[in-house]
GROMACS .gro file of C-alpha atoms in nm:
model
  342
    1MET     CA    1   8.622  10.539  10.505
    2SER     CA    2   8.537  10.498  10.139
    3SER     CA    3   8.795  10.542   9.854
    4PRO     CA    4   8.725  10.918   9.686
    5HIS     CA    5   8.565  10.964   9.367
    6LEU     CA    6   8.805  11.139   9.131
    7TRP     CA    7   8.657  11.330   8.804
    8LEU     CA    8   8.931  11.411   8.550
    9ARG     CA    9   8.801  11.760   8.388
   10HIS     CA   10   8.881  11.854   8.031
   11GLU     CA   11   9.102  12.151   7.990
   12THR     CA   12   8.977  12.455   7.843
   13ARG     CA   13   9.277  12.602   7.737
   14SER     CA   14   9.359  12.519   7.379
   15THR     CA   15   9.732  12.481   7.458
   16GLU     CA   16   9.709  12.262   7.734
   17ARG     CA   17   9.730  11.872   7.673
   18ARG     CA   18   9.885  11.747   7.996
   19ALA     CA   19   9.689  11.524   8.204
   20PRO     CA   20   9.722  11.528   8.606
   21LEU     CA   21   9.652  11.169   8.582
   22VAL     CA   22   9.787  10.934   8.311
   23PRO     CA   23   9.577  10.637   8.204
   24HIS     CA   24   9.794  10.345   8.343
   25ASP     CA   25   9.785  10.540   8.689
   26ALA     CA   26   9.423  10.583   8.664
   27ALA     CA   27   9.400  10.202   8.603
   28ARG     CA   28   9.585  10.111   8.926
   29LEU     CA   29   9.339  10.349   9.106
   30VAL     CA   30   9.032  10.184   8.988
   31ALA     CA   31   9.221   9.830   9.041
   32ASP     CA   32   9.272   9.992   9.405
   33GLY     CA   33   8.889  10.056   9.436
   34VAL     CA   34   8.877  10.425   9.335
   35ARG     CA   35   8.610  10.540   9.126
   36VAL     CA   36   8.785  10.773   8.840
   37THR     CA   37   8.577  10.950   8.595
   38VAL     CA   38   8.736  11.085   8.282
   39GLU     CA   39   8.600  11.371   8.075
   40GLU     CA   40   8.647  11.329   7.721
   41SER     CA   41   8.888  11.589   7.553
   42PRO     CA   42   8.975  11.652   7.194
   43GLN     CA   43   9.352  11.803   7.323
   44ARG     CA   44   9.450  11.590   7.580
   45VAL     CA   45   9.783  11.398   7.493
   46PHE     CA   46   9.637  11.074   7.606
   47GLY     CA   47   9.329  10.959   7.435
   48ILE     CA   48   9.002  10.850   7.602
   49GLU     CA   49   8.990  10.485   7.517
   50ALA     CA   50   9.323  10.409   7.701
   51TYR     CA   51   9.140  10.566   8.000
   52ARG     CA   52   8.836  10.352   7.943
   53THR     CA   53   9.025  10.053   7.898
   54GLY     CA   54   9.159  10.095   8.231
   55GLY     CA   55   8.816  10.085   8.392
   56CYS     CA   56   8.751  10.433   8.386
   57GLU     CA   57   8.403  10.562   8.358
   58VAL     CA   58   8.401  10.829   8.075
   59ALA     CA   59   8.169  11.149   8.059
   60PRO     CA   60   8.161  11.443   7.815
   61ALA     CA   61   8.383  11.730   7.854
   62GLY     CA   62   8.222  12.007   8.088
   63SER     CA   63   8.006  11.758   8.251
   64TRP     CA   64   8.167  11.836   8.593
   65VAL     CA   65   7.983  12.095   8.683
   66ASP     CA   66   7.682  11.785   8.716
   67ALA     CA   67   7.937  11.555   8.908
   68PRO     CA   68   7.796  11.396   9.206
   69ASP     CA   69   7.857  11.648   9.533
   70ASP     CA   70   8.135  11.420   9.667
   71ALA     CA   71   8.344  11.412   9.359
   72TYR     CA   72   8.683  11.543   9.370
   73VAL     CA   73   8.728  11.744   9.017
   74LEU     CA   74   9.094  11.734   8.893
   75GLY     CA   75   9.241  11.953   8.676
   76ILE     CA   76   9.556  12.153   8.614
   77LYS     CA   77   9.490  12.519   8.486
   78GLU     CA   78   9.226  12.745   8.522
   79LEU     CA   79   8.829  12.676   8.536
   80PRO     CA   80   8.597  12.834   8.282
   81ASP     CA   81   8.422  13.120   8.403
   82ALA     CA   82   8.101  12.936   8.452
   83PRO     CA   83   7.937  12.842   8.691
   84THR     CA   84   7.969  13.163   8.920
   85GLU     CA   85   7.905  12.887   9.219
   86LEU     CA   86   8.157  12.638   9.291
   87ARG     CA   87   8.014  12.356   9.515
   88HIS     CA   88   8.246  12.086   9.448
   89THR     CA   89   8.608  12.002   9.598
   90HIS     CA   90   8.836  12.137   9.303
   91ILE     CA   91   9.190  12.019   9.280
   92PHE     CA   92   9.428  12.233   9.040
   93PHE     CA   93   9.663  12.518   9.016
   94GLY     CA   94   9.443  12.809   9.126
   95HIS     CA   95   9.726  13.073   9.145
   96ALA     CA   96   9.487  13.243   9.389
   97TYR     CA   97   9.660  13.295   9.719
   98LYS     CA   98   9.900  13.567   9.655
   99GLY     CA   99   9.686  13.868   9.506
  100GLN     CA  100   9.751  13.733   9.147
  101GLU     CA  101   9.474  13.877   8.871
  102GLY     CA  102   9.140  13.731   8.911
  103ALA     CA  103   9.235  13.553   9.252
  104GLY     CA  104   8.967  13.711   9.437
  105ALA     CA  105   8.682  13.648   9.171
  106LEU     CA  106   8.795  13.283   9.203
  107LEU     CA  107   8.788  13.282   9.580
  108ARG     CA  108   8.424  13.426   9.582
  109ARG     CA  109   8.319  13.164   9.338
  110PHE     CA  110   8.418  12.901   9.601
  111THR     CA  111   8.277  13.120   9.889
  112ALA     CA  112   7.913  13.126   9.683
  113GLY     CA  113   7.897  12.758   9.621
  114GLY     CA  114   8.024  12.623   9.927
  115GLY     CA  115   8.317  12.428   9.729
  116THR     CA  116   8.679  12.423   9.834
  117LEU     CA  117   9.000  12.451   9.650
  118LEU     CA  118   9.253  12.222   9.725
  119ASP     CA  119   9.558  12.390   9.557
  120LEU     CA  120   9.822  12.160   9.402
  121GLU     CA  121  10.069  12.420   9.470
  122TYR     CA  122  10.017  12.410   9.836
  123LEU     CA  123  10.040  12.017   9.874
  124THR     CA  124  10.300  12.037  10.127
  125VAL     CA  125  10.515  11.830  10.409
  126ASP     CA  126  10.704  12.058  10.646
  127GLY     CA  127  10.660  12.339  10.407
  128ARG     CA  128  10.800  12.165  10.114
  129ARG     CA  129  10.619  12.088   9.811
  130VAL     CA  130  10.559  11.716   9.726
  131ILE     CA  131  10.437  11.759   9.375
  132ALA     CA  132  10.483  11.960   9.073
  133PHE     CA  133  10.564  12.009   8.718
  134GLY     CA  134  10.863  12.186   8.803
  135TYR     CA  135  11.122  11.980   8.661
  136TRP     CA  136  10.992  11.997   8.318
  137ALA     CA  137  10.925  12.363   8.344
  138GLY     CA  138  11.256  12.455   8.418
  139TYR     CA  139  11.380  12.225   8.142
  140VAL     CA  140  11.140  12.362   7.853
  141GLY     CA  141  11.195  12.739   8.004
  142ALA     CA  142  11.572  12.709   7.982
  143SER     CA  143  11.548  12.559   7.641
  144LEU     CA  144  11.326  12.815   7.521
  145GLY     CA  145  11.572  13.072   7.653
  146VAL     CA  146  11.860  12.948   7.455
  147LEU     CA  147  11.661  12.947   7.137
  148ALA     CA  148  11.520  13.306   7.205
  149ALA     CA  149  11.895  13.392   7.270
  150ARG     CA  150  12.014  13.273   6.950
  151GLY     CA  151  11.710  13.443   6.735
  152ARG     CA  152  11.566  13.095   6.708
  153LEU     CA  153  11.250  13.109   6.900
  154GLU     CA  154  10.920  13.049   6.730
  155PRO     CA  155  10.552  12.986   6.801
  156LEU     CA  156  10.553  12.688   7.020
  157HIS     CA  157  10.347  12.364   6.956
  158PRO     CA  158  10.334  12.051   7.174
  159MET     CA  159  10.628  11.829   7.100
  160GLU     CA  160  10.844  11.511   7.232
  161LYS     CA  161  11.173  11.581   7.428
  162ALA     CA  162  11.377  11.440   7.139
  163GLU     CA  163  11.234  11.735   6.911
  164LEU     CA  164  11.276  12.008   7.153
  165ASP     CA  165  11.685  11.915   7.254
  166ALA     CA  166  11.706  11.881   6.876
  167LEU     CA  167  11.611  12.227   6.827
  168VAL     CA  168  11.843  12.340   7.109
  169ARG     CA  169  12.125  12.181   6.982
  170SER     CA  170  12.098  12.316   6.635
  171ALA     CA  171  12.061  12.662   6.769
  172GLY     CA  172  12.442  12.657   6.875
  173ALA     CA  173  12.457  12.738   7.231
  174ASP     CA  174  12.822  12.644   7.308
  175GLY     CA  175  12.981  12.917   7.507
  176MET     CA  176  12.661  13.113   7.574
  177SER     CA  177  12.676  13.234   7.932
  178ALA     CA  178  12.387  13.132   8.149
  179LEU     CA  179  12.272  13.194   8.498
  180VAL     CA  180  11.972  12.966   8.679
  181ILE     CA  181  11.869  13.119   8.985
  182GLY     CA  182  11.681  12.852   9.234
  183ALA     CA  183  11.923  12.607   9.057
  184GLN     CA  184  11.862  12.341   9.370
  185GLY     CA  185  11.475  12.312   9.337
  186ARG     CA  186  11.265  12.130   9.105
  187SER     CA  187  11.264  12.385   8.808
  188GLY     CA  188  11.637  12.492   8.882
  189ILE     CA  189  11.721  12.134   8.850
  190GLY     CA  190  11.545  12.062   8.516
  191ALA     CA  191  11.680  12.415   8.386
  192LEU     CA  192  12.064  12.321   8.484
  193ASP     CA  193  11.988  11.979   8.300
  194ALA     CA  194  11.867  12.158   8.003
  195LEU     CA  195  12.185  12.407   7.983
  196VAL     CA  196  12.419  12.164   8.031
  197ALA     CA  197  12.297  11.933   7.741
  198ALA     CA  198  12.304  12.273   7.524
  199GLY     CA  199  12.659  12.350   7.623
  200THR     CA  200  12.625  12.693   7.764
  201VAL     CA  201  12.886  12.809   8.017
  202LEU     CA  202  12.662  12.789   8.322
  203ASP     CA  203  12.615  12.921   8.671
  204GLY     CA  204  12.383  12.826   8.946
  205TRP     CA  205  12.273  13.013   9.243
  206ASP     CA  206  12.022  12.933   9.541
  207ARG     CA  207  11.913  13.079   9.845
  208GLU     CA  208  12.289  13.153  10.003
  209ASP     CA  209  12.367  13.326   9.671
  210THR     CA  210  12.110  13.570   9.661
  211ARG     CA  211  12.076  13.695  10.028
  212GLU     CA  212  12.281  13.965   9.875
  213LEU     CA  213  12.223  14.028   9.508
  214ASP     CA  214  12.529  14.092   9.291
  215HIS     CA  215  12.328  14.261   8.996
  216GLN     CA  216  12.632  14.333   8.810
  217ALA     CA  217  12.688  13.991   8.802
  218ILE     CA  218  12.338  13.889   8.674
  219LEU     CA  219  12.382  14.133   8.426
  220GLU     CA  220  12.712  13.980   8.304
  221HIS     CA  221  12.499  13.640   8.167
  222GLU     CA  222  12.329  13.615   7.845
  223LEU     CA  223  12.065  13.426   7.988
  224LEU     CA  224  11.889  13.424   8.315
  225VAL     CA  225  11.625  13.150   8.408
  226ASN     CA  226  11.434  13.232   8.709
  227CYS     CA  227  11.331  12.943   8.899
  228VAL     CA  228  11.237  13.126   9.234
  229LEU     CA  229  10.896  13.098   9.376
  230SER     CA  230  10.887  13.369   9.613
  231THR     CA  231  10.614  13.412   9.908
  232THR     CA  232  10.778  13.717  10.066
  233PRO     CA  233  10.915  14.047   9.950
  234GLN     CA  234  11.260  14.022   9.838
  235GLU     CA  235  11.505  14.217   9.596
  236ALA     CA  236  11.403  14.194   9.242
  237PHE     CA  237  11.653  13.976   8.996
  238VAL     CA  238  11.595  14.238   8.698
  239ARG     CA  239  11.506  14.597   8.786
  240PRO     CA  240  11.377  14.899   8.573
  241GLU     CA  241  11.703  15.052   8.585
  242ASP     CA  242  11.893  14.733   8.474
  243LEU     CA  243  11.713  14.787   8.086
  244ASP     CA  244  11.939  15.104   8.052
  245ALA     CA  245  12.263  14.967   8.232
  246ASP     CA  246  12.552  14.820   8.009
  247ARG     CA  247  12.488  14.443   8.025
  248ALA     CA  248  12.526  14.126   7.835
  249LEU     CA  249  12.173  13.985   7.925
  250ARG     CA  250  11.972  13.955   7.644
  251VAL     CA  251  11.703  13.705   7.749
  252VAL     CA  252  11.511  13.623   8.067
  253ALA     CA  253  11.329  13.292   8.103
  254ASP     CA  254  11.082  13.359   8.389
  255VAL     CA  255  10.996  12.999   8.460
  256THR     CA  256  10.821  13.088   8.776
  257CYS     CA  257  10.596  13.343   8.584
  258ASP     CA  258  10.454  13.496   8.906
  259VAL     CA  259  10.431  13.831   8.688
  260THR     CA  260  10.082  13.954   8.853
  261SER     CA  261  10.190  13.900   9.200
  262GLU     CA  262  10.349  14.136   9.439
  263HIS     CA  263  10.640  13.918   9.468
  264ASN     CA  264  10.730  13.922   9.085
  265LEU     CA  265  11.107  13.910   9.092
  266VAL     CA  266  11.119  14.016   8.742
  267PRO     CA  267  10.886  14.359   8.762
  268VAL     CA  268  11.029  14.457   8.418
  269ASN     CA  269  10.771  14.235   8.306
  270THR     CA  270  10.409  14.234   8.434
  271SER     CA  271  10.216  13.987   8.204
  272ILE     CA  272  10.222  13.625   8.054
  273THR     CA  273  10.343  13.569   7.703
  274SER     CA  274  10.176  13.346   7.464
  275TRP     CA  275  10.250  13.016   7.232
  276GLU     CA  276  10.214  13.238   6.965
  277GLU     CA  277  10.438  13.492   7.095
  278PRO     CA  278  10.661  13.332   7.356
  279ALA     CA  279  10.872  13.630   7.398
  280ARG     CA  280  10.826  13.987   7.471
  281ARG     CA  281  11.077  14.249   7.409
  282VAL     CA  282  11.120  14.488   7.723
  283ALA     CA  283  11.420  14.687   7.617
  284ASP     CA  284  11.551  14.788   7.285
  285THR     CA  285  11.875  14.939   7.352
  286PRO     CA  286  12.053  14.695   7.428
  287ALA     CA  287  11.779  14.458   7.356
  288LEU     CA  288  11.613  14.232   7.641
  289ASP     CA  289  11.325  13.976   7.585
  290VAL     CA  290  11.136  13.834   7.848
  291ILE     CA  291  10.967  13.451   7.818
  292ALA     CA  292  10.682  13.431   8.063
  293VAL     CA  293  10.472  13.132   7.910
  294ASP     CA  294  10.253  12.985   8.241
  295ASN     CA  295  10.209  12.664   8.103
  296LEU     CA  296  10.586  12.538   7.992
  297PRO     CA  297  10.564  12.199   8.054
  298SER     CA  298  10.274  12.129   7.809
  299LEU     CA  299  10.523  12.197   7.557
  300LEU     CA  300  10.616  11.857   7.646
  301PRO     CA  301  10.278  11.703   7.769
  302ARG     CA  302  10.363  11.326   7.780
  303GLU     CA  303  10.665  11.338   7.991
  304ALA     CA  304  10.554  11.610   8.200
  305SER     CA  305  10.232  11.420   8.262
  306VAL     CA  306  10.378  11.100   8.340
  307ALA     CA  307  10.597  11.242   8.627
  308PHE     CA  308  10.336  11.417   8.777
  309SER     CA  309  10.104  11.158   8.803
  310ALA     CA  310  10.341  10.922   8.942
  311ASP     CA  311  10.360  11.164   9.216
  312LEU     CA  312  10.002  11.216   9.264
  313VAL     CA  313   9.879  10.875   9.283
  314PRO     CA  314  10.045  10.800   9.617
  315LEU     CA  315   9.866  11.076   9.769
  316VAL     CA  316   9.492  10.942   9.681
  317PRO     CA  317   9.447  10.745   9.959
  318SER     CA  318   9.484  11.033  10.222
  319LEU     CA  319   9.261  11.252  10.002
  320ALA     CA  320   8.908  11.160  10.151
  321GLY     CA  321   9.046  11.195  10.519
  322ARG     CA  322   9.219  11.539  10.446
  323ARG     CA  323   9.536  11.380  10.557
  324GLY     CA  324   9.904  11.457  10.521
  325PRO     CA  325   9.951  11.713  10.230
  326TRP     CA  326   9.581  11.761  10.149
  327ALA     CA  327   9.567  11.894  10.534
  328ALA     CA  328   9.797  12.161  10.404
  329ALA     CA  329   9.637  12.252  10.113
  330ALA     CA  330   9.282  12.255  10.278
  331ALA     CA  331   9.464  12.492  10.561
  332ALA     CA  332   9.614  12.733  10.295
  333TYR     CA  333   9.258  12.782  10.149
  334ARG     CA  334   9.068  12.862  10.471
  335ASP     CA  335   9.384  13.086  10.543
  336ALA     CA  336   9.309  13.254  10.183
  337GLN     CA  337   8.971  13.281  10.238
  338THR     CA  338   8.995  13.406  10.587
  339VAL     CA  339   9.226  13.682  10.463
  340ARG     CA  340   8.991  13.773  10.163
  341THR     CA  341   8.687  13.826  10.400
  342ALA     CA  342   8.905  14.005  10.663
   0.00000   0.00000   0.00000
């Protein structure tokens, strides 16, 4: 079976600087006989020359629309609105299988063009994800939560981990009560690491702790970090009636950011927040802010990209045959299309 042709596209979102495949890993794939084409990008944290030096072919930004039919178009975040018909196999986070905003329109584009979405979120083995940006999403989300709780959260910009850590230390989080829900997952572990480093008084809950929710215990923490990705209905962590309750809770860092899904566990917020205004005030007396930035790891684009790419590379040999996790992703796409057309 021939090796796949990976086509790394430019990300059109201005705040997205990550790369799912970093230069040194791309060079490894090229050395193993994989054809890798990389689009030029003015914002990607890794320069194009680093890819070229590793043997990758270089193409203009947005040229994936004219890529060979057998190219696998690799990205992270949403596609541009055109073309309306998608004929390639695309690999990215589509956020299209749980009724999210725009999900139907995206799936119709694949149907119209005969293409396929291999959603990175659904690369699984025995139901468990094998690749994710989760650790850094949790780390950044918790860090921003600390800054917001101390009134130090400003418009975001990409940075190195040392800079973010210094900002959090200067905020003075010693003694802040914080709760991470979903503490045993990738995002939860990242959040715990950030909050331990910040000096918070920390609790971590996971599945067993949320079977019967103790809402009062949640409200007794100044900061809640939600790292739970829910695929089935369950009780919300922060309900509309909690806004008027006597509570210590002042900030929710919604790392999962499933805001337009019916499974939103923080339904007091129903839309993402931006890099310009990363927190949204959802209650005034007492105050409650929600952080719901949907590309948190891009705040630390270098660290997040290196970790993600290292997990992706071992999966590439099984891509052309749709084996292993790729088979699970393909099945998830077929199921989503069946539901949409039923």
